[in-house]
Structure formats: C-alpha cells, structure tokens
Amino acid sequence: MKETPDNINFAANNGLLDRRFFLKAGLGVGGGLMSASALSSEGKDRFPWMKQPGMPMGQSGPSRFEEHIKREGVGSQPGTTGSGASRTPIEYLDGIITPSRLHFERHHSGIPDIDPAQHRLVIHGLVERPLSFSMESLARYEHVSNIQFLECSGNSGAMISPKPLQRKASNLHGLVSCSEWGGVPLKILLDEAGIKPEGKWIVASGSDAAMMSRSVPIEKIMDDAIIATHQNGEPLRPSNGYPMRLFLPGWEGNACVKWLRTIKVTSGPSMTKDETSKYSDLRDDGIAELFTFPMGVKSVITSPSLSLNLTGPGIYQIKGIAWSGSGKIKSVELSADGGKTWAEALLDEHVLPKALTRFRSAWKWDGTPATIMSRAIDEKGNIQPTREQWFVGRAKNTFYHFNAIQTWGVNTAGEINNVYL
Ligand SMILES: Nc1nc2c(c(=O)[nH]1)N[C@H]1C(S)=C(S)[C@@H](COP(=O)(O)O)O[C@H]1N2
Ligand SMILES: [Mo]
C-alpha cells in the first residue's frame, strides 16, 4: 500500500514517527516537485564544472563548500599560546568516527613539537626491571586497534548555568570525539617490566610544558589501557599526543595523558596538581570526590539543534550521538513533547563498547512549539539522568562529568533554543 501522510504510524506524541519510518515517494514532503519545463532541461543543462577538466589530484582537504565545518572555539587563554580547548563541530557530522582534523583539543600548555627519534617512554618505579622504549622498539610489540570515544570531564559543564546558554551543540557538548585508536596494550609492557607486589597504581606524565600527570589504578592499566600511537589509521596528530599517548577507554579525557613520557608504578595515587585542583566532583556536603574515572551514559541530539533551524512544517530526520564509559549503548529514546512520551530511536549498525553510537529517527513537525530530547541507556542499565536528577548531591558550582539530558526547544518559526524543563 502506498503510504500517505494520513496512515503514518506515530511512535510517541507530537510527531515522533516509528523508527522504521523512512521518507519515501508519495508523501510529497521530500524533494521539490519539478515542472514540465524544468524536467525537460534537467540533464541537458551543463554546469560550469562539467565543461572543463576538474582540479588536479593531490593533498586536497574537504570541499570548499564545506569549509565552515571546522573545530569550534579555537583560541587560547589570555597570556598563553595554545592553552585551552577547541571543540568538535558535532552538529555537522554523521556516523561515529570523528575525522582527526576535527577531534577536539584540550591543552594545558600548548602542543609540544616532539621529535619521535628522540622521544622515549620510560617505565619505572615499583617494577623489577625499569624499561625505556623508543618508537622503533615499541613498534615491535603486539598492537591492537579499537574504535572508542574520548570525552573531557569538563564537557557540557556550561549546562550548570542557571539560565540556559544559547550556544550550539558543539559549544555545549563538543569536547567529545571518537577515533580508531591503535597502539600497544600497556599490560604487555608492564608484564615485561614486572610489577612488584606493592605496585597498585601508576602515575603517567606527559612531556609538554605542563608536564601533565595523572594517577591510574593498576587494574585499569592491566585491563584495556593502551599506549596509542595511531589515530584513524595515521600516526597521532600533534594536537592529540604525537608520538604517543595513554588511552584509557571510557575514562575521563584528562587521564589520557598526551605526549606520554613516563609511567611510574606506585603504591597509591600520587595526588598530582591535575587530579586534586581539577576534575574532582564537589558534593553538597563540602567533600570533594576524587577520581571519577568512567564517563557517564550520555546522548545529544545534534540535528536539529541550535543554529540548524527548521524551514517549515513537515518531516525531518532527528539524529545524534550516544555513548557510555561503562560499555555499549543499549537504546536511545526520543521525546518531542518534553519527556511526556518517548519512542525508541534507530541505532546505526556499529554499536561498539565505549564508542560513539549514532541514533536516528523521523519526526513530523506540525509547526507548533515542541521540545525534543534524547535519553540514552547503556548495557549495564545506566540511564541518562534529567538535569534535576544530575544535581542531586552535588555542590552548586561543580560542573565536571555533566551527562544530563539536553533539551532543544523549537518555536513556531522553527528556531531552536537550549531550554531547561
Ligand atoms: N600531557 C598532557 N596530556 C593531556 C592534556 C594536556 O594538556 N597535557 N590534556 C588532557 C585533557 S584535560 C583532555 S580532555 C585530553 C584531551 O585530548 P585531545 O586533546 O586529544 O582531545 O587530553 C588530556 N591529556
Ligand atoms: Mo579535559
């Protein structure tokens, strides 16, 4: 039977369509209808780029028509060069892989220009045999590669603002990216060094001017931590830790020390400046919780979102990303009526543990005000909290590890705003 707008199956109120709904012929809402004269000239007209040979092949970047798709907020804190953060333009991307040139950046003292021939990774401390690895010696070890997300624990921190800030999805939530990370399981190197029985933690230090250092429990190191040397198939970009970084799947970005120089095995956490002055969560009873490592279950609708306004009533594709530091995404639910009714979104085929997961659904906007939101659930049963639930037990101005539901408000003009319910 031919589908008409009248026999569409709705999955929840306010226009959310069944996730198996795809825009097909006969609905009169997709491609523009062509007049007979337009039809007769189509296929005969030749555009300028069809009349001469194209550009030479070579090291080209994206189309010049897509040059607006770039890292957001590139800059530096006052009086510094290269210190601060830039964000992934999540509202313009699709799929689950973040192109390396668009991976977010967070540097505490700029990007060091490291000569790989001089770089060494040193493993020392509570080990039987302190070891030093050159790039060449590291390349001889067994390698793995996995598609996994990296998220700064400060991501979405602007969402604690008492009034919703009118910023794009990338400005609010773009400190998350997802790459295929390749490198050597750290367990192999530590087994070779031989951890002494008192060795329970490590402290990893970078060779940037900030000498950023973080403590990590030995269980995580021996589980799935890697020394990453590759990102999306190519050597790491300098901004993401070239020539090597610590990568801890699912754990807060800060602990994934870039430009990694030393791993010292210790009996307990080292309480470095980077883990005590920052990245700890202040509770409402005044106690600071140290070491919130796994990133919570989270999702964001990337389109429609602020700045990607709707152009009139009709059928739209809602899409976004979901992820969890505890494993795979089990499901993502969507609401178009501010959380009163929910429908399940369709997940793209690649649902990988500790990776971005792409979700989609169709939505029929009727031109009246709407509030759209997504809620992710992971395989461990963790459910993305509401803003209200997130604040329970937390001090007023604490902003790390924010993973509450994002709500986009759509007004009658189709404009999209960040709203709190
Ligand atoms: N040596 C070093 N490692 C570092 C940082 C740094 O400034 N120096 N920034 C950390 C922070 S806060 C984050 S969120 C991630 C960011 O990684 P990316 O820049 O590759 O996105 O790296 C972490 N590792
Ligand atoms: Mo971070």
JSON list of N, CA and C in Angstrom, two decimals, residues 235-309:
[
{"chain": "A", "resi": 235, "resn": "PRO", "atom": "N", "xyz": [49.55, 8.12, 12.08]},
{"chain": "A", "resi": 235, "resn": "PRO", "atom": "CA", "xyz": [50.15, 8.46, 13.37]},
{"chain": "A", "resi": 235, "resn": "PRO", "atom": "C", "xyz": [49.34, 9.56, 14.06]},
{"chain": "A", "resi": 236, "resn": "LEU", "atom": "N", "xyz": [49.30, 9.57, 15.38]},
{"chain": "A", "resi": 236, "resn": "LEU", "atom": "CA", "xyz": [48.57, 10.60, 16.13]},
{"chain": "A", "resi": 236, "resn": "LEU", "atom": "C", "xyz": [48.90, 11.97, 15.58]},
{"chain": "A", "resi": 237, "resn": "ARG", "atom": "N", "xyz": [47.92, 12.86, 15.58]},
{"chain": "A", "resi": 237, "resn": "ARG", "atom": "CA", "xyz": [48.19, 14.26, 15.27]},
{"chain": "A", "resi": 237, "resn": "ARG", "atom": "C", "xyz": [48.92, 14.88, 16.47]},
{"chain": "A", "resi": 238, "resn": "PRO", "atom": "N", "xyz": [49.80, 15.87, 16.22]},
{"chain": "A", "resi": 238, "resn": "PRO", "atom": "CA", "xyz": [50.48, 16.52, 17.35]},
{"chain": "A", "resi": 238, "resn": "PRO", "atom": "C", "xyz": [49.50, 16.99, 18.42]},
{"chain": "A", "resi": 239, "resn": "SER", "atom": "N", "xyz": [48.34, 17.52, 18.00]},
{"chain": "A", "resi": 239, "resn": "SER", "atom": "CA", "xyz": [47.36, 18.04, 18.97]},
{"chain": "A", "resi": 239, "resn": "SER", "atom": "C", "xyz": [46.77, 16.94, 19.84]},
{"chain": "A", "resi": 240, "resn": "ASN", "atom": "N", "xyz": [46.84, 15.69, 19.38]},
{"chain": "A", "resi": 240, "resn": "ASN", "atom": "CA", "xyz": [46.23, 14.61, 20.14]},
{"chain": "A", "resi": 240, "resn": "ASN", "atom": "C", "xyz": [47.27, 13.69, 20.79]},
{"chain": "A", "resi": 241, "resn": "GLY", "atom": "N", "xyz": [48.54, 14.16, 20.84]},
{"chain": "A", "resi": 241, "resn": "GLY", "atom": "CA", "xyz": [49.51, 13.44, 21.66]},
{"chain": "A", "resi": 241, "resn": "GLY", "atom": "C", "xyz": [50.73, 12.87, 20.97]},
{"chain": "A", "resi": 242, "resn": "TYR", "atom": "N", "xyz": [50.95, 13.22, 19.68]},
{"chain": "A", "resi": 242, "resn": "TYR", "atom": "CA", "xyz": [52.09, 12.67, 18.93]},
{"chain": "A", "resi": 242, "resn": "TYR", "atom": "C", "xyz": [53.39, 12.78, 19.72]},
{"chain": "A", "resi": 243, "resn": "PRO", "atom": "N", "xyz": [54.21, 11.75, 19.78]},
{"chain": "A", "resi": 243, "resn": "PRO", "atom": "CA", "xyz": [54.08, 10.48, 19.07]},
{"chain": "A", "resi": 243, "resn": "PRO", "atom": "C", "xyz": [53.34, 9.39, 19.85]},
{"chain": "A", "resi": 244, "resn": "MET", "atom": "N", "xyz": [53.01, 9.61, 21.12]},
{"chain": "A", "resi": 244, "resn": "MET", "atom": "CA", "xyz": [52.27, 8.57, 21.85]},
{"chain": "A", "resi": 244, "resn": "MET", "atom": "C", "xyz": [51.51, 9.17, 23.02]},
{"chain": "A", "resi": 245, "resn": "ARG", "atom": "N", "xyz": [50.38, 8.53, 23.33]},
{"chain": "A", "resi": 245, "resn": "ARG", "atom": "CA", "xyz": [49.60, 8.98, 24.48]},
{"chain": "A", "resi": 245, "resn": "ARG", "atom": "C", "xyz": [49.07, 7.76, 25.23]},
{"chain": "A", "resi": 246, "resn": "LEU", "atom": "N", "xyz": [48.70, 7.97, 26.47]},
{"chain": "A", "resi": 246, "resn": "LEU", "atom": "CA", "xyz": [47.98, 6.97, 27.22]},
{"chain": "A", "resi": 246, "resn": "LEU", "atom": "C", "xyz": [46.52, 7.05, 26.77]},
{"chain": "A", "resi": 247, "resn": "PHE", "atom": "N", "xyz": [45.91, 5.90, 26.48]},
{"chain": "A", "resi": 247, "resn": "PHE", "atom": "CA", "xyz": [44.49, 5.91, 26.16]},
{"chain": "A", "resi": 247, "resn": "PHE", "atom": "C", "xyz": [43.76, 4.93, 27.06]},
{"chain": "A", "resi": 248, "resn": "LEU", "atom": "N", "xyz": [42.78, 5.44, 27.80]},
{"chain": "A", "resi": 248, "resn": "LEU", "atom": "CA", "xyz": [42.03, 4.64, 28.78]},
{"chain": "A", "resi": 248, "resn": "LEU", "atom": "C", "xyz": [40.57, 4.61, 28.33]},
{"chain": "A", "resi": 249, "resn": "PRO", "atom": "N", "xyz": [40.16, 3.54, 27.62]},
{"chain": "A", "resi": 249, "resn": "PRO", "atom": "CA", "xyz": [38.82, 3.51, 27.04]},
{"chain": "A", "resi": 249, "resn": "PRO", "atom": "C", "xyz": [37.72, 3.82, 28.07]},
{"chain": "A", "resi": 250, "resn": "GLY", "atom": "N", "xyz": [36.86, 4.79, 27.73]},
{"chain": "A", "resi": 250, "resn": "GLY", "atom": "CA", "xyz": [35.70, 5.11, 28.56]},
{"chain": "A", "resi": 250, "resn": "GLY", "atom": "C", "xyz": [35.99, 6.02, 29.75]},
{"chain": "A", "resi": 251, "resn": "TRP", "atom": "N", "xyz": [37.26, 6.28, 30.03]},
{"chain": "A", "resi": 251, "resn": "TRP", "atom": "CA", "xyz": [37.60, 7.08, 31.21]},
{"chain": "A", "resi": 251, "resn": "TRP", "atom": "C", "xyz": [37.82, 8.54, 30.83]},
{"chain": "A", "resi": 252, "resn": "GLU", "atom": "N", "xyz": [37.75, 9.42, 31.82]},
{"chain": "A", "resi": 252, "resn": "GLU", "atom": "CA", "xyz": [37.78, 10.85, 31.53]},
{"chain": "A", "resi": 252, "resn": "GLU", "atom": "C", "xyz": [39.04, 11.24, 30.75]},
{"chain": "A", "resi": 253, "resn": "GLY", "atom": "N", "xyz": [38.83, 12.16, 29.80]},
{"chain": "A", "resi": 253, "resn": "GLY", "atom": "CA", "xyz": [39.89, 12.55, 28.87]},
{"chain": "A", "resi": 253, "resn": "GLY", "atom": "C", "xyz": [41.17, 12.97, 29.55]},
{"chain": "A", "resi": 254, "resn": "ASN", "atom": "N", "xyz": [41.03, 13.67, 30.67]},
{"chain": "A", "resi": 254, "resn": "ASN", "atom": "CA", "xyz": [42.22, 14.21, 31.32]},
{"chain": "A", "resi": 254, "resn": "ASN", "atom": "C", "xyz": [43.23, 13.13, 31.70]},
{"chain": "A", "resi": 255, "resn": "ALA", "atom": "N", "xyz": [42.75, 11.94, 32.05]},
{"chain": "A", "resi": 255, "resn": "ALA", "atom": "CA", "xyz": [43.65, 10.87, 32.48]},
{"chain": "A", "resi": 255, "resn": "ALA", "atom": "C", "xyz": [44.38, 10.23, 31.30]},
{"chain": "A", "resi": 256, "resn": "CYS", "atom": "N", "xyz": [43.96, 10.56, 30.07]},
{"chain": "A", "resi": 256, "resn": "CYS", "atom": "CA", "xyz": [44.60, 10.01, 28.86]},
{"chain": "A", "resi": 256, "resn": "CYS", "atom": "C", "xyz": [45.77, 10.91, 28.49]},
{"chain": "A", "resi": 257, "resn": "VAL", "atom": "N", "xyz": [46.84, 10.78, 29.24]},
{"chain": "A", "resi": 257, "resn": "VAL", "atom": "CA", "xyz": [47.97, 11.71, 29.16]},
{"chain": "A", "resi": 257, "resn": "VAL", "atom": "C", "xyz": [48.61, 11.68, 27.77]},
{"chain": "A", "resi": 258, "resn": "LYS", "atom": "N", "xyz": [48.68, 12.86, 27.17]},
{"chain": "A", "resi": 258, "resn": "LYS", "atom": "CA", "xyz": [49.26, 13.01, 25.82]},
{"chain": "A", "resi": 258, "resn": "LYS", "atom": "C", "xyz": [50.77, 13.19, 25.92]},
{"chain": "A", "resi": 259, "resn": "TRP", "atom": "N", "xyz": [51.46, 13.00, 24.78]},
{"chain": "A", "resi": 259, "resn": "TRP", "atom": "CA", "xyz": [52.90, 13.21, 24.70]},
{"chain": "A", "resi": 259, "resn": "TRP", "atom": "C", "xyz": [53.58, 12.45, 25.85]},
{"chain": "A", "resi": 260, "resn": "LEU", "atom": "N", "xyz": [53.10, 11.22, 26.06]},
{"chain": "A", "resi": 260, "resn": "LEU", "atom": "CA", "xyz": [53.46, 10.42, 27.25]},
{"chain": "A", "resi": 260, "resn": "LEU", "atom": "C", "xyz": [54.96, 10.14, 27.32]},
{"chain": "A", "resi": 261, "resn": "ARG", "atom": "N", "xyz": [55.54, 10.41, 28.48]},
{"chain": "A", "resi": 261, "resn": "ARG", "atom": "CA", "xyz": [56.98, 10.26, 28.66]},
{"chain": "A", "resi": 261, "resn": "ARG", "atom": "C", "xyz": [57.33, 9.22, 29.72]},
{"chain": "A", "resi": 262, "resn": "THR", "atom": "N", "xyz": [56.65, 9.25, 30.86]},
{"chain": "A", "resi": 262, "resn": "THR", "atom": "CA", "xyz": [56.98, 8.28, 31.90]},
{"chain": "A", "resi": 262, "resn": "THR", "atom": "C", "xyz": [55.73, 7.65, 32.50]},
{"chain": "A", "resi": 263, "resn": "ILE", "atom": "N", "xyz": [55.91, 6.38, 32.88]},
{"chain": "A", "resi": 263, "resn": "ILE", "atom": "CA", "xyz": [54.90, 5.67, 33.68]},
{"chain": "A", "resi": 263, "resn": "ILE", "atom": "C", "xyz": [55.64, 5.14, 34.90]},
{"chain": "A", "resi": 264, "resn": "LYS", "atom": "N", "xyz": [55.24, 5.65, 36.04]},
{"chain": "A", "resi": 264, "resn": "LYS", "atom": "CA", "xyz": [55.89, 5.21, 37.27]},
{"chain": "A", "resi": 264, "resn": "LYS", "atom": "C", "xyz": [54.90, 4.37, 38.06]},
{"chain": "A", "resi": 265, "resn": "VAL", "atom": "N", "xyz": [55.29, 3.14, 38.43]},
{"chain": "A", "resi": 265, "resn": "VAL", "atom": "CA", "xyz": [54.41, 2.29, 39.22]},
{"chain": "A", "resi": 265, "resn": "VAL", "atom": "C", "xyz": [54.57, 2.69, 40.69]},
{"chain": "A", "resi": 266, "resn": "THR", "atom": "N", "xyz": [53.45, 2.92, 41.36]},
{"chain": "A", "resi": 266, "resn": "THR", "atom": "CA", "xyz": [53.46, 3.44, 42.73]},
{"chain": "A", "resi": 266, "resn": "THR", "atom": "C", "xyz": [52.56, 2.57, 43.62]},
{"chain": "A", "resi": 267, "resn": "SER", "atom": "N", "xyz": [52.60, 2.84, 44.92]},
{"chain": "A", "resi": 267, "resn": "SER", "atom": "CA", "xyz": [51.76, 2.04, 45.83]},
{"chain": "A", "resi": 267, "resn": "SER", "atom": "C", "xyz": [50.37, 2.65, 45.99]},
{"chain": "A", "resi": 268, "resn": "GLY", "atom": "N", "xyz": [50.22, 3.93, 45.60]},
{"chain": "A", "resi": 268, "resn": "GLY", "atom": "CA", "xyz": [48.90, 4.59, 45.73]},
{"chain": "A", "resi": 268, "resn": "GLY", "atom": "C", "xyz": [48.86, 5.77, 44.79]},
{"chain": "A", "resi": 269, "resn": "PRO", "atom": "N", "xyz": [47.74, 6.50, 44.79]},
{"chain": "A", "resi": 269, "resn": "PRO", "atom": "CA", "xyz": [47.65, 7.67, 43.90]},
{"chain": "A", "resi": 269, "resn": "PRO", "atom": "C", "xyz": [48.66, 8.74, 44.31]},
{"chain": "A", "resi": 270, "resn": "SER", "atom": "N", "xyz": [49.17, 9.48, 43.34]},
{"chain": "A", "resi": 270, "resn": "SER", "atom": "CA", "xyz": [50.23, 10.46, 43.61]},
{"chain": "A", "resi": 270, "resn": "SER", "atom": "C", "xyz": [49.68, 11.83, 43.98]},
{"chain": "A", "resi": 271, "resn": "MET", "atom": "N", "xyz": [48.38, 12.05, 43.85]},
{"chain": "A", "resi": 271, "resn": "MET", "atom": "CA", "xyz": [47.74, 13.33, 44.18]},
{"chain": "A", "resi": 271, "resn": "MET", "atom": "C", "xyz": [48.43, 14.49, 43.45]},
{"chain": "A", "resi": 272, "resn": "THR", "atom": "N", "xyz": [48.50, 14.38, 42.15]},
{"chain": "A", "resi": 272, "resn": "THR", "atom": "CA", "xyz": [49.14, 15.43, 41.35]},
{"chain": "A", "resi": 272, "resn": "THR", "atom": "C", "xyz": [48.22, 16.65, 41.30]},
{"chain": "A", "resi": 273, "resn": "LYS", "atom": "N", "xyz": [48.80, 17.78, 40.88]},
{"chain": "A", "resi": 273, "resn": "LYS", "atom": "CA", "xyz": [48.00, 19.02, 40.79]},
{"chain": "A", "resi": 273, "resn": "LYS", "atom": "C", "xyz": [46.83, 18.84, 39.85]},
{"chain": "A", "resi": 274, "resn": "ASP", "atom": "N", "xyz": [47.01, 18.00, 38.81]},
{"chain": "A", "resi": 274, "resn": "ASP", "atom": "CA", "xyz": [45.97, 17.85, 37.79]},
{"chain": "A", "resi": 274, "resn": "ASP", "atom": "C", "xyz": [44.79, 17.01, 38.26]},
{"chain": "A", "resi": 275, "resn": "GLU", "atom": "N", "xyz": [44.96, 16.25, 39.34]},
{"chain": "A", "resi": 275, "resn": "GLU", "atom": "CA", "xyz": [43.83, 15.43, 39.80]},
{"chain": "A", "resi": 275, "resn": "GLU", "atom": "C", "xyz": [43.24, 15.92, 41.12]},
{"chain": "A", "resi": 276, "resn": "THR", "atom": "N", "xyz": [43.91, 16.91, 41.76]},
{"chain": "A", "resi": 276, "resn": "THR", "atom": "CA", "xyz": [43.38, 17.43, 43.03]},
{"chain": "A", "resi": 276, "resn": "THR", "atom": "C", "xyz": [42.75, 18.81, 42.84]},
{"chain": "A", "resi": 277, "resn": "SER", "atom": "N", "xyz": [43.42, 19.68, 42.06]},
{"chain": "A", "resi": 277, "resn": "SER", "atom": "CA", "xyz": [42.87, 21.03, 41.87]},
{"chain": "A", "resi": 277, "resn": "SER", "atom": "C", "xyz": [41.75, 21.02, 40.85]},
{"chain": "A", "resi": 278, "resn": "LYS", "atom": "N", "xyz": [41.72, 20.00, 40.00]},
{"chain": "A", "resi": 278, "resn": "LYS", "atom": "CA", "xyz": [40.70, 19.94, 38.94]},
{"chain": "A", "resi": 278, "resn": "LYS", "atom": "C", "xyz": [40.16, 18.52, 38.84]},
{"chain": "A", "resi": 279, "resn": "TYR", "atom": "N", "xyz": [39.07, 18.38, 38.09]},
{"chain": "A", "resi": 279, "resn": "TYR", "atom": "CA", "xyz": [38.49, 17.08, 37.71]},
{"chain": "A", "resi": 279, "resn": "TYR", "atom": "C", "xyz": [37.95, 16.28, 38.87]},
{"chain": "A", "resi": 280, "resn": "SER", "atom": "N", "xyz": [37.83, 16.91, 40.07]},
{"chain": "A", "resi": 280, "resn": "SER", "atom": "CA", "xyz": [37.19, 16.23, 41.19]},
{"chain": "A", "resi": 280, "resn": "SER", "atom": "C", "xyz": [35.80, 16.85, 41.36]},
{"chain": "A", "resi": 281, "resn": "ASP", "atom": "N", "xyz": [34.87, 16.05, 41.88]},
{"chain": "A", "resi": 281, "resn": "ASP", "atom": "CA", "xyz": [33.46, 16.48, 41.97]},
{"chain": "A", "resi": 281, "resn": "ASP", "atom": "C", "xyz": [33.12, 16.90, 43.39]},
{"chain": "A", "resi": 282, "resn": "LEU", "atom": "N", "xyz": [32.77, 18.17, 43.56]},
{"chain": "A", "resi": 282, "resn": "LEU", "atom": "CA", "xyz": [32.42, 18.67, 44.89]},
{"chain": "A", "resi": 282, "resn": "LEU", "atom": "C", "xyz": [30.98, 18.29, 45.23]},
{"chain": "A", "resi": 283, "resn": "ARG", "atom": "N", "xyz": [30.82, 17.67, 46.41]},
{"chain": "A", "resi": 283, "resn": "ARG", "atom": "CA", "xyz": [29.49, 17.27, 46.86]},
{"chain": "A", "resi": 283, "resn": "ARG", "atom": "C", "xyz": [28.81, 18.40, 47.64]},
{"chain": "A", "resi": 284, "resn": "ASP", "atom": "N", "xyz": [27.53, 18.28, 47.85]},
{"chain": "A", "resi": 284, "resn": "ASP", "atom": "CA", "xyz": [26.82, 19.34, 48.57]},
{"chain": "A", "resi": 284, "resn": "ASP", "atom": "C", "xyz": [27.14, 19.35, 50.06]},
{"chain": "A", "resi": 285, "resn": "ASP", "atom": "N", "xyz": [27.82, 18.29, 50.57]},
{"chain": "A", "resi": 285, "resn": "ASP", "atom": "CA", "xyz": [28.25, 18.32, 51.97]},
{"chain": "A", "resi": 285, "resn": "ASP", "atom": "C", "xyz": [29.68, 18.85, 52.11]},
{"chain": "A", "resi": 286, "resn": "GLY", "atom": "N", "xyz": [30.23, 19.40, 51.02]},
{"chain": "A", "resi": 286, "resn": "GLY", "atom": "CA", "xyz": [31.54, 20.03, 51.08]},
{"chain": "A", "resi": 286, "resn": "GLY", "atom": "C", "xyz": [32.72, 19.10, 50.83]},
{"chain": "A", "resi": 287, "resn": "ILE", "atom": "N", "xyz": [32.45, 17.81, 50.69]},
{"chain": "A", "resi": 287, "resn": "ILE", "atom": "CA", "xyz": [33.53, 16.85, 50.44]},
{"chain": "A", "resi": 287, "resn": "ILE", "atom": "C", "xyz": [33.78, 16.74, 48.93]},
{"chain": "A", "resi": 288, "resn": "ALA", "atom": "N", "xyz": [35.06, 16.74, 48.53]},
{"chain": "A", "resi": 288, "resn": "ALA", "atom": "CA", "xyz": [35.39, 16.58, 47.12]},
{"chain": "A", "resi": 288, "resn": "ALA", "atom": "C", "xyz": [35.64, 15.11, 46.83]},
{"chain": "A", "resi": 289, "resn": "GLU", "atom": "N", "xyz": [34.93, 14.59, 45.84]},
{"chain": "A", "resi": 289, "resn": "GLU", "atom": "CA", "xyz": [35.16, 13.20, 45.44]},
{"chain": "A", "resi": 289, "resn": "GLU", "atom": "C", "xyz": [36.27, 13.17, 44.40]},
{"chain": "A", "resi": 290, "resn": "LEU", "atom": "N", "xyz": [37.36, 12.48, 44.72]},
{"chain": "A", "resi": 290, "resn": "LEU", "atom": "CA", "xyz": [38.46, 12.35, 43.78]},
{"chain": "A", "resi": 290, "resn": "LEU", "atom": "C", "xyz": [38.21, 11.18, 42.84]},
{"chain": "A", "resi": 291, "resn": "PHE", "atom": "N", "xyz": [38.82, 11.23, 41.68]},
{"chain": "A", "resi": 291, "resn": "PHE", "atom": "CA", "xyz": [38.85, 10.09, 40.77]},
{"chain": "A", "resi": 291, "resn": "PHE", "atom": "C", "xyz": [37.48, 9.59, 40.33]},
{"chain": "A", "resi": 292, "resn": "THR", "atom": "N", "xyz": [36.77, 10.41, 39.60]},
{"chain": "A", "resi": 292, "resn": "THR", "atom": "CA", "xyz": [35.58, 9.94, 38.90]},
{"chain": "A", "resi": 292, "resn": "THR", "atom": "C", "xyz": [36.07, 9.55, 37.51]},
{"chain": "A", "resi": 293, "resn": "PHE", "atom": "N", "xyz": [36.39, 8.30, 37.32]},
{"chain": "A", "resi": 293, "resn": "PHE", "atom": "CA", "xyz": [37.06, 7.91, 36.08]},
{"chain": "A", "resi": 293, "resn": "PHE", "atom": "C", "xyz": [36.12, 7.60, 34.91]},
{"chain": "A", "resi": 294, "resn": "PRO", "atom": "N", "xyz": [35.18, 6.64, 35.03]},
{"chain": "A", "resi": 294, "resn": "PRO", "atom": "CA", "xyz": [34.37, 6.32, 33.83]},
{"chain": "A", "resi": 294, "resn": "PRO", "atom": "C", "xyz": [33.40, 7.45, 33.53]},
{"chain": "A", "resi": 295, "resn": "MET", "atom": "N", "xyz": [33.25, 7.79, 32.27]},
{"chain": "A", "resi": 295, "resn": "MET", "atom": "CA", "xyz": [32.31, 8.84, 31.87]},
{"chain": "A", "resi": 295, "resn": "MET", "atom": "C", "xyz": [30.90, 8.24, 31.83]},
{"chain": "A", "resi": 296, "resn": "GLY", "atom": "N", "xyz": [29.93, 9.02, 32.30]},
{"chain": "A", "resi": 296, "resn": "GLY", "atom": "CA", "xyz": [28.55, 8.54, 32.43]},
{"chain": "A", "resi": 296, "resn": "GLY", "atom": "C", "xyz": [27.86, 8.34, 31.10]},
{"chain": "A", "resi": 297, "resn": "VAL", "atom": "N", "xyz": [26.72, 7.66, 31.14]},
{"chain": "A", "resi": 297, "resn": "VAL", "atom": "CA", "xyz": [25.93, 7.41, 29.92]},
{"chain": "A", "resi": 297, "resn": "VAL", "atom": "C", "xyz": [25.30, 8.74, 29.48]},
{"chain": "A", "resi": 298, "resn": "LYS", "atom": "N", "xyz": [25.36, 8.99, 28.17]},
{"chain": "A", "resi": 298, "resn": "LYS", "atom": "CA", "xyz": [25.00, 10.34, 27.70]},
{"chain": "A", "resi": 298, "resn": "LYS", "atom": "C", "xyz": [24.57, 10.29, 26.24]},
{"chain": "A", "resi": 299, "resn": "SER", "atom": "N", "xyz": [23.77, 11.27, 25.84]},
{"chain": "A", "resi": 299, "resn": "SER", "atom": "CA", "xyz": [23.39, 11.42, 24.43]},
{"chain": "A", "resi": 299, "resn": "SER", "atom": "C", "xyz": [23.09, 12.88, 24.16]},
{"chain": "A", "resi": 300, "resn": "VAL", "atom": "N", "xyz": [23.20, 13.28, 22.92]},
{"chain": "A", "resi": 300, "resn": "VAL", "atom": "CA", "xyz": [22.86, 14.63, 22.48]},
{"chain": "A", "resi": 300, "resn": "VAL", "atom": "C", "xyz": [22.23, 14.55, 21.10]},
{"chain": "A", "resi": 301, "resn": "ILE", "atom": "N", "xyz": [21.13, 15.27, 20.92]},
{"chain": "A", "resi": 301, "resn": "ILE", "atom": "CA", "xyz": [20.60, 15.42, 19.56]},
{"chain": "A", "resi": 301, "resn": "ILE", "atom": "C", "xyz": [21.46, 16.48, 18.87]},
{"chain": "A", "resi": 302, "resn": "THR", "atom": "N", "xyz": [22.10, 16.08, 17.78]},
{"chain": "A", "resi": 302, "resn": "THR", "atom": "CA", "xyz": [23.00, 17.03, 17.09]},
{"chain": "A", "resi": 302, "resn": "THR", "atom": "C", "xyz": [22.26, 17.74, 15.96]},
{"chain": "A", "resi": 303, "resn": "SER", "atom": "N", "xyz": [21.15, 17.16, 15.49]},
{"chain": "A", "resi": 303, "resn": "SER", "atom": "CA", "xyz": [20.36, 17.79, 14.46]},
{"chain": "A", "resi": 303, "resn": "SER", "atom": "C", "xyz": [18.92, 17.27, 14.54]},
{"chain": "A", "resi": 304, "resn": "PRO", "atom": "N", "xyz": [17.92, 18.18, 14.62]},
{"chain": "A", "resi": 304, "resn": "PRO", "atom": "CA", "xyz": [18.05, 19.63, 14.68]},
{"chain": "A", "resi": 304, "resn": "PRO", "atom": "C", "xyz": [18.66, 20.06, 16.01]},
{"chain": "A", "resi": 305, "resn": "SER", "atom": "N", "xyz": [19.39, 21.16, 15.97]},
{"chain": "A", "resi": 305, "resn": "SER", "atom": "CA", "xyz": [19.94, 21.74, 17.20]},
{"chain": "A", "resi": 305, "resn": "SER", "atom": "C", "xyz": [20.16, 23.22, 16.93]},
{"chain": "A", "resi": 306, "resn": "LEU", "atom": "N", "xyz": [20.50, 23.96, 17.97]},
{"chain": "A", "resi": 306, "resn": "LEU", "atom": "CA", "xyz": [20.62, 25.41, 17.87]},
{"chain": "A", "resi": 306, "resn": "LEU", "atom": "C", "xyz": [21.49, 25.81, 16.66]},
{"chain": "A", "resi": 307, "resn": "SER", "atom": "N", "xyz": [20.95, 26.69, 15.86]},
{"chain": "A", "resi": 307, "resn": "SER", "atom": "CA", "xyz": [21.54, 27.22, 14.61]},
{"chain": "A", "resi": 307, "resn": "SER", "atom": "C", "xyz": [21.12, 26.40, 13.37]},
{"chain": "A", "resi": 308, "resn": "LEU", "atom": "N", "xyz": [20.66, 25.17, 13.57]},
{"chain": "A", "resi": 308, "resn": "LEU", "atom": "CA", "xyz": [20.15, 24.37, 12.44]},
{"chain": "A", "resi": 308, "resn": "LEU", "atom": "C", "xyz": [18.62, 24.42, 12.48]},
{"chain": "A", "resi": 309, "resn": "ASN", "atom": "N", "xyz": [18.08, 25.58, 12.15]},
{"chain": "A", "resi": 309, "resn": "ASN", "atom": "CA", "xyz": [16.65, 25.81, 12.31]},
{"chain": "A", "resi": 309, "resn": "ASN", "atom": "C", "xyz": [15.82, 25.04, 11.29]}
]
